[in-house]
Tab-separated table of C-alpha atoms and ligand atoms in Angstrom:
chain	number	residue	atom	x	y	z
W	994	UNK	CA	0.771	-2.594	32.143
W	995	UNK	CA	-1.667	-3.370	29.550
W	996	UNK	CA	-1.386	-2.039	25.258
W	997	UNK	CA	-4.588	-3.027	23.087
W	998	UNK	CA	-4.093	-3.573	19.915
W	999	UNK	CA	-6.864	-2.121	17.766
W	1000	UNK	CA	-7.906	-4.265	14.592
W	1001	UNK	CA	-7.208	-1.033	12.072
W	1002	UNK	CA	-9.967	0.244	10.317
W	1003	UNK	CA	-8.404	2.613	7.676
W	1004	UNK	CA	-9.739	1.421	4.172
W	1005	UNK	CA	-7.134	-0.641	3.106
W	1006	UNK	CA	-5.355	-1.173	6.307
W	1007	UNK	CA	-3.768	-4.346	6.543
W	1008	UNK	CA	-0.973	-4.062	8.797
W	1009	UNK	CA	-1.251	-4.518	12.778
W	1010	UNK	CA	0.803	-2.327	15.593
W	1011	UNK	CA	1.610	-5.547	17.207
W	1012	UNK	CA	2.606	-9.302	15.815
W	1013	UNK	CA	2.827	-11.869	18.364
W	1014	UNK	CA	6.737	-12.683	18.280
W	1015	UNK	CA	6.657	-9.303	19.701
W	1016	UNK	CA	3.363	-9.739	21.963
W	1017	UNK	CA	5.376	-12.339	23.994
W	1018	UNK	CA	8.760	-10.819	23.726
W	1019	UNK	CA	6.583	-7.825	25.738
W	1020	UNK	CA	5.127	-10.050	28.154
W	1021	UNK	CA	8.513	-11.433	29.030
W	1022	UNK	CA	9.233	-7.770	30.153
W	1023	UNK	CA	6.208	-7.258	32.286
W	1024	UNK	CA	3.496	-5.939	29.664
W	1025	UNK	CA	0.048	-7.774	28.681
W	1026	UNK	CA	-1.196	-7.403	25.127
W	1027	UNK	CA	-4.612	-7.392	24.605
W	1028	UNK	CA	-5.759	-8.018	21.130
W	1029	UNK	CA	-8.838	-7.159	19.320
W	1030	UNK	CA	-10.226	-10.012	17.690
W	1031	UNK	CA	-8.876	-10.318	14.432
W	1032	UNK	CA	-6.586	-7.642	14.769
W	1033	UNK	CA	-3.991	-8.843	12.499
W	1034	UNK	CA	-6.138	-11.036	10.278
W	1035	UNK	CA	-5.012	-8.941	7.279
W	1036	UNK	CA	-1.376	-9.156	7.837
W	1037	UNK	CA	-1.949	-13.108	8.487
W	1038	UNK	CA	-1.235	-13.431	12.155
W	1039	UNK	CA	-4.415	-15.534	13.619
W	1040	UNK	CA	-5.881	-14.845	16.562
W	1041	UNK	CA	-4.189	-18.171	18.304
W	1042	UNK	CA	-1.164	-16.942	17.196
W	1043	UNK	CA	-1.577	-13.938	19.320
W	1044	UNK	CA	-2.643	-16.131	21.997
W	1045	UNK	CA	0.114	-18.556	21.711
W	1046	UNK	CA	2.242	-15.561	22.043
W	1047	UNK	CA	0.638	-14.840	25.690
W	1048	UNK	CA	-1.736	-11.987	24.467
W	1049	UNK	CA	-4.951	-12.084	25.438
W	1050	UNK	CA	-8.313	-11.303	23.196
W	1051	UNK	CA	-10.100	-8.917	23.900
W	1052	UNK	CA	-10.847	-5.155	23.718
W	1053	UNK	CA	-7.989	-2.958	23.275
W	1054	UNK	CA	-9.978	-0.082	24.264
W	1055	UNK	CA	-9.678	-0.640	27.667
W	1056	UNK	CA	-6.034	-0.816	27.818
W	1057	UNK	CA	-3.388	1.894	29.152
W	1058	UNK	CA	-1.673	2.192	25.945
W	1059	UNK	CA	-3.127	1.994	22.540
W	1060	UNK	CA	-1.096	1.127	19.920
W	1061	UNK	CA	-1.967	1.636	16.625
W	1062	UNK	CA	-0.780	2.036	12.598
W	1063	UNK	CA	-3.207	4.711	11.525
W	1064	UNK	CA	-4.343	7.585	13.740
W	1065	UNK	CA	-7.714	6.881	15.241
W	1066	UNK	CA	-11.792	7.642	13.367
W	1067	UNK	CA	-13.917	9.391	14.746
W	1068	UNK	CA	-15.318	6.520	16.779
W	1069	UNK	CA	-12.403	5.195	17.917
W	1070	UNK	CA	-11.408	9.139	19.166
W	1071	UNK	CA	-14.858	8.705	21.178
W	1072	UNK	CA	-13.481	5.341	22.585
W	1073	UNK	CA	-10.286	7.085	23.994
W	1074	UNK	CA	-10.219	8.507	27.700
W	1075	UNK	CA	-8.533	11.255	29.804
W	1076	UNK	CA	-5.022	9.843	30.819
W	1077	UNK	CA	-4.616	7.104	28.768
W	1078	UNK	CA	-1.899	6.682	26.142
W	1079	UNK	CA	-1.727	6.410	22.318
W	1080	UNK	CA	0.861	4.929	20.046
W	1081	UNK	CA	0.860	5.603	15.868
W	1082	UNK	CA	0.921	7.321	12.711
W	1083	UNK	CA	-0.455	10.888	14.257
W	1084	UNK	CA	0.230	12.924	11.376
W	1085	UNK	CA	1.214	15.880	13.430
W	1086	UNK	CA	2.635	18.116	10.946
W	1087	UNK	CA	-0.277	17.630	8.650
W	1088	UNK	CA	-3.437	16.973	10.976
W	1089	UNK	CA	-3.095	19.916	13.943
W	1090	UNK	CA	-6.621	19.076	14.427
W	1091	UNK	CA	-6.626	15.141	14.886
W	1092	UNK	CA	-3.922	15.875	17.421
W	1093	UNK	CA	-5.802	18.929	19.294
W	1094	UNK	CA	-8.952	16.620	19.329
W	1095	UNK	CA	-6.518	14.178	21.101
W	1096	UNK	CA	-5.425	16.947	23.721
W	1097	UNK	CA	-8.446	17.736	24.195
W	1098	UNK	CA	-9.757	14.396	25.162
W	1099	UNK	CA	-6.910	14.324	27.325
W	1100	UNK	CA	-5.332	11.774	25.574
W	1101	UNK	CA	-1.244	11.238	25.780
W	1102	UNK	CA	0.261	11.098	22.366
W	1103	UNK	CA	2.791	10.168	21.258
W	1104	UNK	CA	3.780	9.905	17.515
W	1105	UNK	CA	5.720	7.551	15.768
W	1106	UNK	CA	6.823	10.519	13.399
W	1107	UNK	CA	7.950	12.846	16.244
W	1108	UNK	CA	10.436	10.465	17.270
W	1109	UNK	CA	13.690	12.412	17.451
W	1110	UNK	CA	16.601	10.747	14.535
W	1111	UNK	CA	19.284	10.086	17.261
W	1112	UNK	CA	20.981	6.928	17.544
W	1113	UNK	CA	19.294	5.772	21.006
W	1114	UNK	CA	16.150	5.936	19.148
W	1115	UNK	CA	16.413	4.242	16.294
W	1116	UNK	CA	15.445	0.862	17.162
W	1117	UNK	CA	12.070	3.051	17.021
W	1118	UNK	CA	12.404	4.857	14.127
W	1119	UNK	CA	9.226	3.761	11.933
W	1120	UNK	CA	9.425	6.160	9.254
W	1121	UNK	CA	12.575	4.238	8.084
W	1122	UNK	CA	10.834	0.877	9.085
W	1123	UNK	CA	8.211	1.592	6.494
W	1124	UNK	CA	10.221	3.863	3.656
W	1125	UNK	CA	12.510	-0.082	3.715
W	1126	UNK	CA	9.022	-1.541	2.453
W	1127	UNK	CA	7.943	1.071	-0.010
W	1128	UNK	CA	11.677	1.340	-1.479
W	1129	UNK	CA	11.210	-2.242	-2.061
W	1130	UNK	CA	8.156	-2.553	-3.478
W	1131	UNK	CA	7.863	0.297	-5.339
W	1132	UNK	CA	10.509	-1.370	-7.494
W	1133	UNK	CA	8.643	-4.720	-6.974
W	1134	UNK	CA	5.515	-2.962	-9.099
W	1135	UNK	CA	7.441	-1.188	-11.471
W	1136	UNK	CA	8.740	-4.400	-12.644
W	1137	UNK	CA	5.354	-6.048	-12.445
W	1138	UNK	CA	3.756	-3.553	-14.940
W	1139	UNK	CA	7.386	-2.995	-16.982
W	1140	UNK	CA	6.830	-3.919	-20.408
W	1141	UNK	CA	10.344	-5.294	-20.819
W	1142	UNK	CA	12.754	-7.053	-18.589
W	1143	UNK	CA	14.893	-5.586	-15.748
W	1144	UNK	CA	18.240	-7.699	-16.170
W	1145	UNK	CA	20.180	-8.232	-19.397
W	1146	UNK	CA	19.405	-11.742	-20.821
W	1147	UNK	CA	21.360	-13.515	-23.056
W	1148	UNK	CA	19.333	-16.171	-25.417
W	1149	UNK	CA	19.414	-17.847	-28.236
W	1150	UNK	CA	16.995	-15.985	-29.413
W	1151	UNK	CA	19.255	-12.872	-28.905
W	1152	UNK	CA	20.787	-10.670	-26.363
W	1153	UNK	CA	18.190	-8.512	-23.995
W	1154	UNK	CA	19.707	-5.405	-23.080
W	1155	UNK	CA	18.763	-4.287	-19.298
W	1156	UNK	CA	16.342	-2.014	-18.129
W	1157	UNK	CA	17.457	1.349	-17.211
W	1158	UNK	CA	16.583	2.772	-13.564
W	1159	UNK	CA	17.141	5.764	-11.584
W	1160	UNK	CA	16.142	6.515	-8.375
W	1161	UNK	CA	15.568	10.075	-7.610
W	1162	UNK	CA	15.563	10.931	-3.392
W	1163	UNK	CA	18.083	8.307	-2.180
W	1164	UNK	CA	17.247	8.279	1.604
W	1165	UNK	CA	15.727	4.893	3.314
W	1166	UNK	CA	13.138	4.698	0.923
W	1167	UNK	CA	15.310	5.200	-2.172
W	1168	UNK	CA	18.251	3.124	-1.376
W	1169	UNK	CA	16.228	-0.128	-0.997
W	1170	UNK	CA	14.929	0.824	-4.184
W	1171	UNK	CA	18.549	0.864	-5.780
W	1172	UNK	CA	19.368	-1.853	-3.786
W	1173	UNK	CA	16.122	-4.323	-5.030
W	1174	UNK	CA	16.444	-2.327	-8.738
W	1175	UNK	CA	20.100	-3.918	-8.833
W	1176	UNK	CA	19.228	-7.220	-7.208
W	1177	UNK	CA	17.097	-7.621	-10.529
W	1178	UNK	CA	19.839	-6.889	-12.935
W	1179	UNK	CA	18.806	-3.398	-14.118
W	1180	UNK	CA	21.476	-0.607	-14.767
W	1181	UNK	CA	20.556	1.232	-11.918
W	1182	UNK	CA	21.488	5.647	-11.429
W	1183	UNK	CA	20.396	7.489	-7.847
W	1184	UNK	CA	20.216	11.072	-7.123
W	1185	UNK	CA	19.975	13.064	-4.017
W	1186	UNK	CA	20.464	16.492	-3.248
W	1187	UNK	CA	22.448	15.668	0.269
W	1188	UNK	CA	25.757	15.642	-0.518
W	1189	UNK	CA	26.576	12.490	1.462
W	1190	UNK	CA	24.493	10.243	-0.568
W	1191	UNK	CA	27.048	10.071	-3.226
W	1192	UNK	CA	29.075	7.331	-1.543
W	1193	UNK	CA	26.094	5.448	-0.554
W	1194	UNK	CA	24.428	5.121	-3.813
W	1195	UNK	CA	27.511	3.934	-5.603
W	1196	UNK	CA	28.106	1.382	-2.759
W	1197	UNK	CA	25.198	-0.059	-4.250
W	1198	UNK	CA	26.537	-0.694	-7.546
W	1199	UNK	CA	24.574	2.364	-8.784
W	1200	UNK	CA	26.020	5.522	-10.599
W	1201	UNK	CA	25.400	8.777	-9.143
W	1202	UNK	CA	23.506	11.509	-11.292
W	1203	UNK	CA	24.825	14.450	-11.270
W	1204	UNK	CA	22.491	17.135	-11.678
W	1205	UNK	CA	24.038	20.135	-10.965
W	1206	UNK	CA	22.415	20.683	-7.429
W	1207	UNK	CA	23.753	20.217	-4.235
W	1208	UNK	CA	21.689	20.862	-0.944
W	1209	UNK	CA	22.623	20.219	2.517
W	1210	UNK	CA	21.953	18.153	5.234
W	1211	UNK	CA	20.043	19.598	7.841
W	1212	UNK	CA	19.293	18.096	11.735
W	1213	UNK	CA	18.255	14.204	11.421
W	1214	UNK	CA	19.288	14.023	7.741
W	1215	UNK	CA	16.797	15.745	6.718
W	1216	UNK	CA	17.177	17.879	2.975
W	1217	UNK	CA	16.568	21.129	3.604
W	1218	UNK	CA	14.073	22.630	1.026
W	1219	UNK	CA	15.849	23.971	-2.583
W	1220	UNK	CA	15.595	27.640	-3.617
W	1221	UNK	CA	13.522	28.485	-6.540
W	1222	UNK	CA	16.823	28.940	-8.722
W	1223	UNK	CA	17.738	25.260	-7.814
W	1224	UNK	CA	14.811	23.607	-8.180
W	1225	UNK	CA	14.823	25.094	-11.953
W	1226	UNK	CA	18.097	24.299	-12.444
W	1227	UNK	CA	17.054	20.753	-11.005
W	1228	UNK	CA	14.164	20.318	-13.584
W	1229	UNK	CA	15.616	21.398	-16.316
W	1230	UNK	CA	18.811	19.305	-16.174
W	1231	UNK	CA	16.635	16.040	-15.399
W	1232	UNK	CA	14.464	16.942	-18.487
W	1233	UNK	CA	17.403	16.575	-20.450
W	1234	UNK	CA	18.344	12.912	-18.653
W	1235	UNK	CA	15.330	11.411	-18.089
W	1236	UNK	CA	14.291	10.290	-21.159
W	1237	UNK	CA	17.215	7.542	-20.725
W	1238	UNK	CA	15.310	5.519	-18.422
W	1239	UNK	CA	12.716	3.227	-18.655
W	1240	UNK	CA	11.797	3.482	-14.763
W	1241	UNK	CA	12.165	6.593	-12.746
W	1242	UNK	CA	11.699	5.752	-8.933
W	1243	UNK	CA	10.934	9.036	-7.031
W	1244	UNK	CA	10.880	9.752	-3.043
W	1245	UNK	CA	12.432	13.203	-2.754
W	1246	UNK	CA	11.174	14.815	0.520
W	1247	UNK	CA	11.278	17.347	2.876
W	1248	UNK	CA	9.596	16.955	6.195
W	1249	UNK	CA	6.198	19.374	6.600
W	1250	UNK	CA	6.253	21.014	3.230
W	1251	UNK	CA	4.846	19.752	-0.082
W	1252	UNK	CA	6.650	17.095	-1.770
W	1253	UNK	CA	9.450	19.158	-4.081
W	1254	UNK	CA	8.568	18.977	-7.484
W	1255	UNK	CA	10.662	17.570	-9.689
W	1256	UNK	CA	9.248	15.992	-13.137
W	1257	UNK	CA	7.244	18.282	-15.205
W	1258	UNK	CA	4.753	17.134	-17.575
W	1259	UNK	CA	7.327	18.205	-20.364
W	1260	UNK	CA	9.839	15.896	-18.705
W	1261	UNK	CA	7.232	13.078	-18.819
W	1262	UNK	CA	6.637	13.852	-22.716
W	1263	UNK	CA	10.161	13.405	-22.890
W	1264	UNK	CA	10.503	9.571	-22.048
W	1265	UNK	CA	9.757	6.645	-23.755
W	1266	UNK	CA	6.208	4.910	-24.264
W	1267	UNK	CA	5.765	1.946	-22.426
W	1268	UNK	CA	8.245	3.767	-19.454
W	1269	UNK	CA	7.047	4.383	-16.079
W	1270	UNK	CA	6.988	6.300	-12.897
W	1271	UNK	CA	6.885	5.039	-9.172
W	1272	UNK	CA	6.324	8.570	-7.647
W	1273	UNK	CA	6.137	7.809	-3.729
W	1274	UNK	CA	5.959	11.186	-2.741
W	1275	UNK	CA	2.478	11.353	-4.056
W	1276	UNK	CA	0.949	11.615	0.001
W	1277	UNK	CA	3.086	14.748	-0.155
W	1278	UNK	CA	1.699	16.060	-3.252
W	1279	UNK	CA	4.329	13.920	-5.627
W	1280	UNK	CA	7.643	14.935	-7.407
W	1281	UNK	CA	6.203	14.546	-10.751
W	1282	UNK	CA	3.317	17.176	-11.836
W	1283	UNK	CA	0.900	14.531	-13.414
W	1284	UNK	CA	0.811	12.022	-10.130
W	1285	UNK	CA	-2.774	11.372	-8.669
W	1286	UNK	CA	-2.262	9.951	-5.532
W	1287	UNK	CA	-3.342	6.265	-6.020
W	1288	UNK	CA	-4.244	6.561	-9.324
W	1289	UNK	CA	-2.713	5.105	-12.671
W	1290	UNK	CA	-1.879	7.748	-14.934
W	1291	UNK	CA	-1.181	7.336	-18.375
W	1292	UNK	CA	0.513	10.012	-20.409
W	1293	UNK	CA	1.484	9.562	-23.953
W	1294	UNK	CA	2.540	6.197	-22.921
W	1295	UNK	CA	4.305	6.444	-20.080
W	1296	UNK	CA	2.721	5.429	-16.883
W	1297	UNK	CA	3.105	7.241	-13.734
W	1298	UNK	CA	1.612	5.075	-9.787
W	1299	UNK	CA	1.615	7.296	-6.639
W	1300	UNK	CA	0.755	4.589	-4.100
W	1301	UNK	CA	0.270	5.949	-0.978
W	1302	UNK	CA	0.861	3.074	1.347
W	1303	UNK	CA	2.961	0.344	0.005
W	1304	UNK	CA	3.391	-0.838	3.516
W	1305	UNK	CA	0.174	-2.173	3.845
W	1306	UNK	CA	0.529	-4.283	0.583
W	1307	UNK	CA	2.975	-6.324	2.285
W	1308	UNK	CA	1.784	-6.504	5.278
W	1309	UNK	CA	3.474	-9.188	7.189
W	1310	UNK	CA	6.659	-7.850	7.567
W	1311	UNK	CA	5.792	-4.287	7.481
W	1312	UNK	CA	3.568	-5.567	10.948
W	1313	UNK	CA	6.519	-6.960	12.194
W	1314	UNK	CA	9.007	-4.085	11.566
W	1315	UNK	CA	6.318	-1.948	12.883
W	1316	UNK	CA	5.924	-3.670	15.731
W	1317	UNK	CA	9.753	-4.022	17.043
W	1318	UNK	CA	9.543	0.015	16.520
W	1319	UNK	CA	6.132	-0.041	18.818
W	1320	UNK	CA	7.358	-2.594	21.176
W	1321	UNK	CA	10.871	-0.510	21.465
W	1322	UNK	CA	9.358	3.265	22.695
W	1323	UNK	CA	6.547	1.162	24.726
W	1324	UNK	CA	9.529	-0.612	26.794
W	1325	UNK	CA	11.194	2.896	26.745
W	1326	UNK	CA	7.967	4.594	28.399
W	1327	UNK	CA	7.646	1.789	30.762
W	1328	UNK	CA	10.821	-0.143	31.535
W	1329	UNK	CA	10.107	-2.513	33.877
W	1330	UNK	CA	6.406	-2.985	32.809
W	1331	UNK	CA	5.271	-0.041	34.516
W	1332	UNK	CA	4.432	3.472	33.186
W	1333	UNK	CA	7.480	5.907	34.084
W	1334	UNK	CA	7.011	9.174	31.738
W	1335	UNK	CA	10.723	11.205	32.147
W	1336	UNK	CA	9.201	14.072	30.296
W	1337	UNK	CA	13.348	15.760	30.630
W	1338	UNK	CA	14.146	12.597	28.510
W	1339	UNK	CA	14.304	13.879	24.941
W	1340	UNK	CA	12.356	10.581	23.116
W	1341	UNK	CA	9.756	10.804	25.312
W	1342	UNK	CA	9.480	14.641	24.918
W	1343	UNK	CA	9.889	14.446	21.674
W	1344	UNK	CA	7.686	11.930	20.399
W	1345	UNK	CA	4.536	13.374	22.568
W	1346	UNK	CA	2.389	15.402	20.813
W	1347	UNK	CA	-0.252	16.328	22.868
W	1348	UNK	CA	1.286	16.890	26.429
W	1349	UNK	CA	3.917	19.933	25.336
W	1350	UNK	CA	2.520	22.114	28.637
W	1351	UNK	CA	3.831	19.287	30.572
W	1352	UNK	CA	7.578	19.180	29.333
W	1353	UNK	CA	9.596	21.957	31.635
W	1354	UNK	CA	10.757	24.591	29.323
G	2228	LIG	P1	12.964	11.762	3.530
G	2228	LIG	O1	11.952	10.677	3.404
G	2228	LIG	O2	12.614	12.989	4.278
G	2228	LIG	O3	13.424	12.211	2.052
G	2228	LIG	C1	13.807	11.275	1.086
G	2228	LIG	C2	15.033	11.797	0.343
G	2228	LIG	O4	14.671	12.865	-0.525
G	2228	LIG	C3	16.129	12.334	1.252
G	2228	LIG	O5	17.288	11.566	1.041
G	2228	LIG	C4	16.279	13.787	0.799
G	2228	LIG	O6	17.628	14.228	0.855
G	2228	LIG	C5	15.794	13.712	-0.625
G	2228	LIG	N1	15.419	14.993	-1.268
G	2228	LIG	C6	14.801	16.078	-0.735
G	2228	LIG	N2	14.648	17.035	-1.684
G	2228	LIG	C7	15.171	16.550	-2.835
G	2228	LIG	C8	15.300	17.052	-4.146
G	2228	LIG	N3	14.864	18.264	-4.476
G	2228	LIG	N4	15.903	16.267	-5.081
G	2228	LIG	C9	16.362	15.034	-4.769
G	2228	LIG	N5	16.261	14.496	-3.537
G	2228	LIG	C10	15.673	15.242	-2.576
G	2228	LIG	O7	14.321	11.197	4.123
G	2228	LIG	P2	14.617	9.825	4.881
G	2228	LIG	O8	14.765	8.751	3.886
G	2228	LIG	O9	13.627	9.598	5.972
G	2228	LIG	O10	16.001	10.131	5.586
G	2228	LIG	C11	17.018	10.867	5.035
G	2228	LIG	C12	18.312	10.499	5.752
G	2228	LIG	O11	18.200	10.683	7.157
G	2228	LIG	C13	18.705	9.025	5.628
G	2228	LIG	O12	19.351	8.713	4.466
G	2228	LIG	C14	19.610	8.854	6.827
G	2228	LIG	O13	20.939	9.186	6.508
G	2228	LIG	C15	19.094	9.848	7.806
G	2228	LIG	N6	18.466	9.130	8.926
G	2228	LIG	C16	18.983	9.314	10.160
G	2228	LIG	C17	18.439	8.625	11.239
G	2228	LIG	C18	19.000	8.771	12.611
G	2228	LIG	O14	18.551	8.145	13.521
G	2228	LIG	N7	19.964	9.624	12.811
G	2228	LIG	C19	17.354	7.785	11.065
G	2228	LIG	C20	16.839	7.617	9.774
G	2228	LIG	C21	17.411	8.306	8.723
C-alpha cells in the first residue's frame, strides 16, 4: 500500500503527518510513503531525509491513503477520489460540511479526533499527542513574555520570590503545563472539575484548588458540561483566588460544545498588572471572556494569548508524535501492508467519519 504525504498548506502549518523515522519504520511493515516535495520542510525534515528513510518523492495525491495534519482546501478536496482514504484533523464535530463534502466525494475518512479513548487505541490518540505540546509551551510563552522570574532566586542582590501559577483544566494539556510550570521553579496550583485529577495534580508537586465544584467523569474522561448554578459558583469563587497569581494557564474543555467559561472580565480586573493569561481553549471560544483567538490582549495590564495551534510552533516533535499516532491506525487499517477495513472493529468504526452506512447497525 501506498500513504502520500501532503506538504500542508494551512497558513501557518508547519508540522508534517509523516517524519521519516516513521516513513521507514512503515516500509519495514509493507507500506510505501510517498512524499510531496518539501513536505516537511517546515518541521525541518529534508527531503533526503525522507528518502533516506525509503520514502519516495513524489505526489501524494495519487496514493491510497492520505495522511494529513489539517483537513484538506478546497483544492486539495478536488484532488481526492471515490474510494480512496484520508487520515487527519477532520473537525467532525465542528465542520459537518467539510466531512459531508468528503462523503460525498466518496472519500473514506477517518478522523484523528473520532478515535475512540480505549487503551488499544492509544498509541493513536493525537488529541493527547498534541494537548503534550501546547501544555508545554503554553507555559514556555508565558514565561517568555512574564515580566518577572518563574523560580525563586536567591542573590546577593536579594531574595526573588517565585512566580505564582495555576493551571485551570488539568487533563493532557494541563498537566504538562504543571509539570513544565514546576520544572521552572514556580509555585505551581491546578484545578479540574473531574474528581480524579486531585491525585494527579499534587503528584506533580502542585496544590490542588479547591473551588467548590466537583463534576464527573464521563465516557473517555471526558468532563461532562457544568450546570448554570456551578459554573457561577465556579466564577465567582475563582474571582476571589485569582488575583494571587501572576500566570493563569487555562484548557478547560468539553468535547463539541463551546469552551466553558470561566474568567470574567471582572476576574481579569482583579489580577495584577504585568500578569498574564495562556487561555488555550480560545479555538473553542476560550475560558476567559476577553480572549481573541490569536490575538494579544491587553487589559488594564494584564495580558491574556489564545494561541490556537501551539503544535505547529514546535514543529519537530509535534511531527513526530503525530506521526507515531498516523503510522499506528494506518498499520491498524492495513496490517500486513494491505488494506483490511473490519468495519465490526470499534477503532476503525469509530474513527471513520464518512462511511457510517457501511458499519452494520
Ligand atoms: P479535554 O481537552 O476535553 O479537557 C481538558 C480538561 O478540562 C479536562 O481535564 C476537563 O475535565 C477539564 N474541564 C472541563 N470543564 C471544566 C471546568 N468547568 N473547569 C475546570 N476544568 C474543566 O480533556 P483531555 O485532556 O483530552 O482528557 C481528559 C482526560 O481523559 C485525561 O486526563 C485522561 O485521564 C483521559 N484520557 C483517556 C484516554 C484513554 O485512552 N482512555 C486518552 C486520553 C485521555
Amino acid at each position: 500500500m501506498k500513504v502520500g504525504v501532503p506538504k500542508e498548506t494551512a497558513a501557518d502549518e508547519r508540522r508534517v503527518a509523516l517524519v521519516p523515522e516513521i516513513a521507514s519504520r512503515l516500509a519495514g511493515a509493507g507500506i510505501e510513503v510517498v512524499a510531496e516535495p518539501r513536505a516537511g520542510a517546515g518541521a525541518s525534515f529534508t527531503d533526503d531525509a525522507f528518502r533516506e528513510a525509503g520514502a519516495v518523492l513524489g505526489d501524494p495525491w495519487e496514493s491510497e491513503l492520505v495522511a494529513k495534519v489539517r483537513k484538506p482546501s478546497d483544492e486539495e478536496l478536488e484532488r481526492l477520489r471515490d474510494g480512496q482514504l484520508l487520515v487527519g484533523f477532520l473537525e467532525p464535530l465542528t465542520d459537518r460540511e467539510g466531512v459531508e463534502r468528503l462523503a460525498s466525494r466518496g472519500v473514506i475518512a477517518f478522523a484523528m479526533e473520532s478515535i475512540p479513548r480505549i487503551t488499544r487505541a492509544q498509541p493513536m490518540d493525537a488529541l493527547s499527542s498534541q494537548a503534550t505540546v501546547s501544555g508545554y509551551k503554553a507555559v514556555i510563552v508565558a514565561a517568555e513574555r512574564l515580566p518577572r522570574f518563574l523560580p525563586m532566586l536567591m542573590t546577593a542582590a536579594g531574595t526573588v520570590a517565585p512566580a505564582k501559577v495555576l493551571v485551570i483544566g488539568a487533563g493532557v494539556a494541563g498537566l504538562q503545563a504543571i509539570a513544565t510550570a514546576r520544572r521552572l521553579g514556580a509555585v505551581v496550583s491546578g484545578f479540574d472539575v473531574r474528581p480524579a485529577v486531585k491525585e494527579q495534580v499534587e503528584s506533580l508537586g502542585a496544590g490542588f484548588l479547591e473551588l467548590g465544584v466537583v463534576g464527573e467523569e464521563g465516557e473517555g474522561g471526558y468532563a461532562r458540561e457544568l450546570t448554570e448554578e456551578e459554573q457561577r459558583r465556579q466564577q465567582a469563587e475563582l474571582e476571589a483566588r485569582i488575583g494571587d497569581f501572576d500566570v493563569v494557564v487555562t484548557t478547560a474543555l468539553v468535547p463539541g460544545r463551546p469552551a466553558p467559561r470561566l474568567i470574567p472580565r471582572s476576574s481579569v480586573e482583579s489580577m495584577r498588572p504585568g500578569s498574564m493569561i495562556v487561555d488555550l481553549a480560545a479555538e473553542a471560544g476560550g475560558n476567559c471572556e476577553l480572549t481573541r483567538a490569536d490575538e494579544d490582549v491587553v487589559h488594564e495590564g494584564v495580558t491574556i494569548l489564545g494561541p490556537t495551534n501551539l503544535p505547529s510552533t514546535m514543529p519537530y516533535h509535534a511531527s513526530q508524535l503525530y506521526a507515531r499516532n498516523v503510522s499506528a491506525l494506518v498499520q491498524h487499517l492495513a496490517p500486513e501492508g494491505e488494506l483490511r477495513l473490519d468495519w465490526d472493529d470499534e477503532i476503525t468504526a469509530g474513527a471513520c467519519v464518512t462511511r457510517k452506512e457501511e458499519v452494520p447497525a
